[in-house]
């Protein structure tokens, strides 16, 4: 297809995925002479960086989600389709949905990643990850259920297992989760129980490399570990997880192999590409990296398919440095805006220089008043870092009411140490002895993402 | 048991149920010389009057729920147990939980009601009710899914069925639901779709008696019907539902029998007592009314069991007028406080006059700026009624952060016509063709409440 010919309103842009990448593409095209269709399996955009706060009872899913139709409702050239993409045909230039086919002139694939259990998919039932709203609600259920179960448990060994939380993965997600659970156990829930003392809770953060927050500079990693430890988290680096079974984690360290009895094991360790990566490999000749991510050209398109772009977490972009760009929100946002601009440039028979990511910085929060910030030219931690983290996250929330609600919830949490969303929903513990729990979770298992 | 002997801190009060009745009993006993255990299957108190707002995407579950431990954490004589009561033994004075037995000196049963399908339990899968958080989320899913499905539907008859909503039951819940869906269809979602025109939505409110809001005065019923109709709801009184099948409701009116094709049928028509009613009948000789509610003495106790009380929706109290008290929140609250006071009076060898409900009034909301209020000596409707409704509901929300969040959400909704929680969660439509949908819902079915 000759994309350099100007095509007034009939140029059809199909965007698959309503996360940061797809959404920012669509928004940036709202005044362009194109017809945009945004497809997503869900009807809302999810602000994933704050999912861990849904999992630990501070925020509700709706606080960090915005209906896609609502965000795009004023973009009159854009329609939203709640559908799942089964396949694509690059020769006919169509996207195959469940019951219809959608033709495109330009296709943008931004379907992100899902959990990766390094070949041990059966670990999924024992150690939920944190990518979707349902993931977060399941984590929340398990976390708060553990304290309830401990309260009723008379056997001291079993009670200890209920009060042992294992977070696998020392990246930002794992650090934030572990820090938040520590706040629950050592602060929020302290006065709420009568049989147990929640300050006896053990929270383990396991990381295979030699330090947590590996993408950050070593001094920030050290600071984060110091803060986490001071707040009650036991950080174990150079620790590999070799097995996860019902109620027990097996780890391997220099000192040998160890088994940790725990009722609540949370996965924050690995991601792999969504299934669209494979589809593009099979149908469009795309090359994939080891995680299944699609290797893209300097302008984010596929080799031999200048009208198919891959952006966001699904893309492997290694033209800026020897390491591919990380799967973080600002990368996806900037790539989305770049592609939108490129499409419009092409109408004028122009093009753009290669995509170049402008890294603002990296932020990770540890808990109240504590975060680490790496802006490249400057790195700092502590309460000012925490404040920067707060402001940045409020800024990036899409809808104004989300910003307001989240600020209220955070303000409330800060001043009262209460958390506003500590609900156990979608299965009461009393109907689930531990042996049954795994079966039920399997029924609830989220389908593999497209 | 001789309840007139004073028993210092060892007098054990067991309260089953953390709704308005049980919670207000526990709160009112916080300074009494008793040991209180509050048992609930859930870990939170739910403000049920606003559940319909969760179902229609304005509020999140956490906005109207408060963790029981949190509410009672400062009551040092009170512990909370997240458990389910299997049985009671009035002779040994114990409550049987799943794995333990709990002795009591005074027992208060406040387990409320659940949906009643008038013997047609199989209707439950086709027409969800609105008693729990999961109910509300399921309703929400179906409501928003209907618009998404209509957007994709090419067959006009099927599309019409997706855009037809049937609410069964013209009491306050049904009226509020129908009004809220009308606001969605005619206001909130108006600009969000490209293939369908949401203002073509048909919303039917079916009521078997000759007017909606039967407990209210006839002029308020007429006013409510007028307002609903002006806002797009088709009110059909003297209409009995004779069958609910997958995607079709069969009704019987004076004019004959009619079948209404609809993909979204919502049940607001009947309640029956929770299972504890039967347990009390079998084990404590209680008498039940036709709905399974427990007939109580003027002091809310059981005949022959002065230390067992039944309060709230589960109780049938007909000593004040010839009709039993309605199953509304203020009744449960006042009964809870009465029983708490009575327990304390008994310690001093005193008693109280019979329980007497002080009726503040009845409120039902129709939509933005429209409600009906009946305070007995005065009745009114319109925007002032709506304001009274808003204030009363904020007042009764238990926690301050709930009040604040709900006020923010309502303020946002009012000024922007946006609704903050329009998420479709826990099953994407794309994985559920209508034929499968019912099976999946059966798996998700909530267990019968104790």
JSON list of N, CA, C and O in Angstrom, two decimals, chain A residues 19 46-47 53 60 75 83 91 93 101 148 155 163 171 187 190 229 245 256 262 287 353 368 385 401 441:
[
{"chain": "A", "resi": 19, "resn": "UNK", "atom": "N", "xyz": [-4.30, 0.62, 26.16]},
{"chain": "A", "resi": 19, "resn": "UNK", "atom": "CA", "xyz": [-3.40, 1.04, 27.24]},
{"chain": "A", "resi": 19, "resn": "UNK", "atom": "C", "xyz": [-2.75, 2.36, 26.88]},
{"chain": "A", "resi": 19, "resn": "UNK", "atom": "O", "xyz": [-3.24, 3.09, 26.01]},
{"chain": "A", "resi": 46, "resn": "UNK", "atom": "N", "xyz": [-6.73, 1.24, 31.84]},
{"chain": "A", "resi": 46, "resn": "UNK", "atom": "CA", "xyz": [-6.30, 0.97, 33.21]},
{"chain": "A", "resi": 46, "resn": "UNK", "atom": "C", "xyz": [-4.94, 1.60, 33.47]},
{"chain": "A", "resi": 46, "resn": "UNK", "atom": "O", "xyz": [-4.01, 1.43, 32.70]},
{"chain": "A", "resi": 47, "resn": "UNK", "atom": "N", "xyz": [-4.84, 2.34, 34.55]},
{"chain": "A", "resi": 47, "resn": "UNK", "atom": "CA", "xyz": [-3.59, 2.98, 34.94]},
{"chain": "A", "resi": 47, "resn": "UNK", "atom": "C", "xyz": [-2.79, 1.97, 35.76]},
{"chain": "A", "resi": 47, "resn": "UNK", "atom": "O", "xyz": [-2.83, 1.96, 36.98]},
{"chain": "A", "resi": 53, "resn": "UNK", "atom": "N", "xyz": [-1.94, -0.66, 44.37]},
{"chain": "A", "resi": 53, "resn": "UNK", "atom": "CA", "xyz": [-2.73, -0.01, 45.42]},
{"chain": "A", "resi": 53, "resn": "UNK", "atom": "C", "xyz": [-4.15, -0.55, 45.46]},
{"chain": "A", "resi": 53, "resn": "UNK", "atom": "O", "xyz": [-4.82, -0.47, 46.48]},
{"chain": "A", "resi": 60, "resn": "UNK", "atom": "N", "xyz": [-9.83, 1.80, 44.64]},
{"chain": "A", "resi": 60, "resn": "UNK", "atom": "CA", "xyz": [-10.75, 0.90, 43.94]},
{"chain": "A", "resi": 60, "resn": "UNK", "atom": "C", "xyz": [-10.38, 0.86, 42.47]},
{"chain": "A", "resi": 60, "resn": "UNK", "atom": "O", "xyz": [-9.81, 1.80, 41.95]},
{"chain": "A", "resi": 75, "resn": "UNK", "atom": "N", "xyz": [-13.71, 12.71, 20.41]},
{"chain": "A", "resi": 75, "resn": "UNK", "atom": "CA", "xyz": [-12.95, 12.55, 19.16]},
{"chain": "A", "resi": 75, "resn": "UNK", "atom": "C", "xyz": [-13.90, 11.97, 18.12]},
{"chain": "A", "resi": 75, "resn": "UNK", "atom": "O", "xyz": [-14.11, 10.76, 18.05]},
{"chain": "A", "resi": 83, "resn": "UNK", "atom": "N", "xyz": [-13.71, -5.57, 21.57]},
{"chain": "A", "resi": 83, "resn": "UNK", "atom": "CA", "xyz": [-13.60, -6.83, 20.83]},
{"chain": "A", "resi": 83, "resn": "UNK", "atom": "C", "xyz": [-12.24, -7.43, 21.07]},
{"chain": "A", "resi": 83, "resn": "UNK", "atom": "O", "xyz": [-11.35, -6.80, 21.62]},
{"chain": "A", "resi": 91, "resn": "UNK", "atom": "N", "xyz": [-1.83, -9.04, 3.91]},
{"chain": "A", "resi": 91, "resn": "UNK", "atom": "CA", "xyz": [-1.96, -8.89, 2.46]},
{"chain": "A", "resi": 91, "resn": "UNK", "atom": "C", "xyz": [-3.28, -8.22, 2.11]},
{"chain": "A", "resi": 91, "resn": "UNK", "atom": "O", "xyz": [-3.33, -7.29, 1.32]},
{"chain": "A", "resi": 93, "resn": "UNK", "atom": "N", "xyz": [-4.91, -6.64, 4.28]},
{"chain": "A", "resi": 93, "resn": "UNK", "atom": "CA", "xyz": [-4.99, -5.51, 5.21]},
{"chain": "A", "resi": 93, "resn": "UNK", "atom": "C", "xyz": [-6.29, -5.53, 6.01]},
{"chain": "A", "resi": 93, "resn": "UNK", "atom": "O", "xyz": [-7.08, -4.58, 6.00]},
{"chain": "A", "resi": 101, "resn": "UNK", "atom": "N", "xyz": [-14.74, -8.68, 10.17]},
{"chain": "A", "resi": 101, "resn": "UNK", "atom": "CA", "xyz": [-13.40, -8.32, 9.72]},
{"chain": "A", "resi": 101, "resn": "UNK", "atom": "C", "xyz": [-13.35, -6.81, 9.60]},
{"chain": "A", "resi": 101, "resn": "UNK", "atom": "O", "xyz": [-14.33, -6.17, 9.21]},
{"chain": "A", "resi": 148, "resn": "UNK", "atom": "N", "xyz": [-7.49, -12.58, 58.07]},
{"chain": "A", "resi": 148, "resn": "UNK", "atom": "CA", "xyz": [-8.71, -13.14, 58.67]},
{"chain": "A", "resi": 148, "resn": "UNK", "atom": "C", "xyz": [-8.50, -14.59, 59.08]},
{"chain": "A", "resi": 148, "resn": "UNK", "atom": "O", "xyz": [-8.94, -15.03, 60.14]},
{"chain": "A", "resi": 155, "resn": "UNK", "atom": "N", "xyz": [-3.63, -23.37, 65.38]},
{"chain": "A", "resi": 155, "resn": "UNK", "atom": "CA", "xyz": [-2.33, -24.02, 65.24]},
{"chain": "A", "resi": 155, "resn": "UNK", "atom": "C", "xyz": [-1.26, -22.97, 64.94]},
{"chain": "A", "resi": 155, "resn": "UNK", "atom": "O", "xyz": [-1.34, -22.26, 63.93]},
{"chain": "A", "resi": 163, "resn": "UNK", "atom": "N", "xyz": [0.54, -15.66, 58.15]},
{"chain": "A", "resi": 163, "resn": "UNK", "atom": "CA", "xyz": [1.16, -14.35, 58.36]},
{"chain": "A", "resi": 163, "resn": "UNK", "atom": "C", "xyz": [2.52, -14.23, 57.68]},
{"chain": "A", "resi": 163, "resn": "UNK", "atom": "O", "xyz": [3.33, -13.39, 58.04]},
{"chain": "A", "resi": 171, "resn": "UNK", "atom": "N", "xyz": [11.75, -5.97, 41.27]},
{"chain": "A", "resi": 171, "resn": "UNK", "atom": "CA", "xyz": [11.62, -4.78, 40.45]},
{"chain": "A", "resi": 171, "resn": "UNK", "atom": "C", "xyz": [10.66, -3.80, 41.11]},
{"chain": "A", "resi": 171, "resn": "UNK", "atom": "O", "xyz": [10.23, -4.03, 42.24]},
{"chain": "A", "resi": 187, "resn": "UNK", "atom": "N", "xyz": [1.04, -1.08, 60.36]},
{"chain": "A", "resi": 187, "resn": "UNK", "atom": "CA", "xyz": [0.34, 0.17, 60.65]},
{"chain": "A", "resi": 187, "resn": "UNK", "atom": "C", "xyz": [-1.16, 0.03, 60.62]},
{"chain": "A", "resi": 187, "resn": "UNK", "atom": "O", "xyz": [-1.83, 0.04, 61.63]},
{"chain": "A", "resi": 190, "resn": "UNK", "atom": "N", "xyz": [-2.99, -2.80, 62.59]},
{"chain": "A", "resi": 190, "resn": "UNK", "atom": "CA", "xyz": [-2.43, -3.10, 63.92]},
{"chain": "A", "resi": 190, "resn": "UNK", "atom": "C", "xyz": [-3.48, -3.28, 65.01]},
{"chain": "A", "resi": 190, "resn": "UNK", "atom": "O", "xyz": [-3.36, -4.14, 65.87]},
{"chain": "A", "resi": 229, "resn": "UNK", "atom": "N", "xyz": [13.71, -2.64, 54.61]},
{"chain": "A", "resi": 229, "resn": "UNK", "atom": "CA", "xyz": [14.07, -3.41, 55.80]},
{"chain": "A", "resi": 229, "resn": "UNK", "atom": "C", "xyz": [13.63, -2.69, 57.07]},
{"chain": "A", "resi": 229, "resn": "UNK", "atom": "O", "xyz": [13.07, -3.30, 57.99]},
{"chain": "A", "resi": 245, "resn": "UNK", "atom": "N", "xyz": [4.47, -24.23, 45.08]},
{"chain": "A", "resi": 245, "resn": "UNK", "atom": "CA", "xyz": [3.36, -25.18, 45.22]},
{"chain": "A", "resi": 245, "resn": "UNK", "atom": "C", "xyz": [2.31, -24.57, 46.14]},
{"chain": "A", "resi": 245, "resn": "UNK", "atom": "O", "xyz": [2.48, -23.45, 46.63]},
{"chain": "A", "resi": 256, "resn": "UNK", "atom": "N", "xyz": [22.05, -22.68, 50.12]},
{"chain": "A", "resi": 256, "resn": "UNK", "atom": "CA", "xyz": [21.37, -23.96, 49.87]},
{"chain": "A", "resi": 256, "resn": "UNK", "atom": "C", "xyz": [19.92, -23.77, 49.51]},
{"chain": "A", "resi": 256, "resn": "UNK", "atom": "O", "xyz": [19.47, -22.69, 49.16]},
{"chain": "A", "resi": 262, "resn": "UNK", "atom": "N", "xyz": [4.03, -20.56, 53.09]},
{"chain": "A", "resi": 262, "resn": "UNK", "atom": "CA", "xyz": [3.33, -19.28, 53.00]},
{"chain": "A", "resi": 262, "resn": "UNK", "atom": "C", "xyz": [2.01, -19.48, 52.30]},
{"chain": "A", "resi": 262, "resn": "UNK", "atom": "O", "xyz": [1.93, -20.22, 51.33]},
{"chain": "A", "resi": 287, "resn": "UNK", "atom": "N", "xyz": [10.09, -10.53, 13.67]},
{"chain": "A", "resi": 287, "resn": "UNK", "atom": "CA", "xyz": [11.03, -11.28, 14.51]},
{"chain": "A", "resi": 287, "resn": "UNK", "atom": "C", "xyz": [10.74, -10.95, 15.97]},
{"chain": "A", "resi": 287, "resn": "UNK", "atom": "O", "xyz": [10.44, -9.81, 16.32]},
{"chain": "A", "resi": 353, "resn": "UNK", "atom": "N", "xyz": [12.42, 11.76, 11.73]},
{"chain": "A", "resi": 353, "resn": "UNK", "atom": "CA", "xyz": [13.62, 11.01, 12.16]},
{"chain": "A", "resi": 353, "resn": "UNK", "atom": "C", "xyz": [13.21, 9.82, 13.02]},
{"chain": "A", "resi": 353, "resn": "UNK", "atom": "O", "xyz": [12.05, 9.71, 13.42]},
{"chain": "A", "resi": 368, "resn": "UNK", "atom": "N", "xyz": [4.85, 5.01, 52.65]},
{"chain": "A", "resi": 368, "resn": "UNK", "atom": "CA", "xyz": [4.58, 6.39, 53.06]},
{"chain": "A", "resi": 368, "resn": "UNK", "atom": "C", "xyz": [5.89, 7.16, 53.21]},
{"chain": "A", "resi": 368, "resn": "UNK", "atom": "O", "xyz": [6.81, 6.73, 53.90]},
{"chain": "A", "resi": 385, "resn": "UNK", "atom": "N", "xyz": [11.44, 12.54, 47.19]},
{"chain": "A", "resi": 385, "resn": "UNK", "atom": "CA", "xyz": [11.24, 11.57, 46.10]},
{"chain": "A", "resi": 385, "resn": "UNK", "atom": "C", "xyz": [9.80, 11.08, 46.12]},
{"chain": "A", "resi": 385, "resn": "UNK", "atom": "O", "xyz": [9.15, 10.94, 45.08]},
{"chain": "A", "resi": 401, "resn": "UNK", "atom": "N", "xyz": [-11.56, 13.29, 37.27]},
{"chain": "A", "resi": 401, "resn": "UNK", "atom": "CA", "xyz": [-12.18, 12.77, 38.50]},
{"chain": "A", "resi": 401, "resn": "UNK", "atom": "C", "xyz": [-11.30, 11.69, 39.13]},
{"chain": "A", "resi": 401, "resn": "UNK", "atom": "O", "xyz": [-11.27, 11.57, 40.35]},
{"chain": "A", "resi": 441, "resn": "UNK", "atom": "N", "xyz": [-9.80, -20.83, 41.97]},
{"chain": "A", "resi": 441, "resn": "UNK", "atom": "CA", "xyz": [-9.04, -19.80, 41.30]},
{"chain": "A", "resi": 441, "resn": "UNK", "atom": "C", "xyz": [-8.86, -20.15, 39.83]},
{"chain": "A", "resi": 441, "resn": "UNK", "atom": "O", "xyz": [-8.85, -19.31, 38.97]}
]
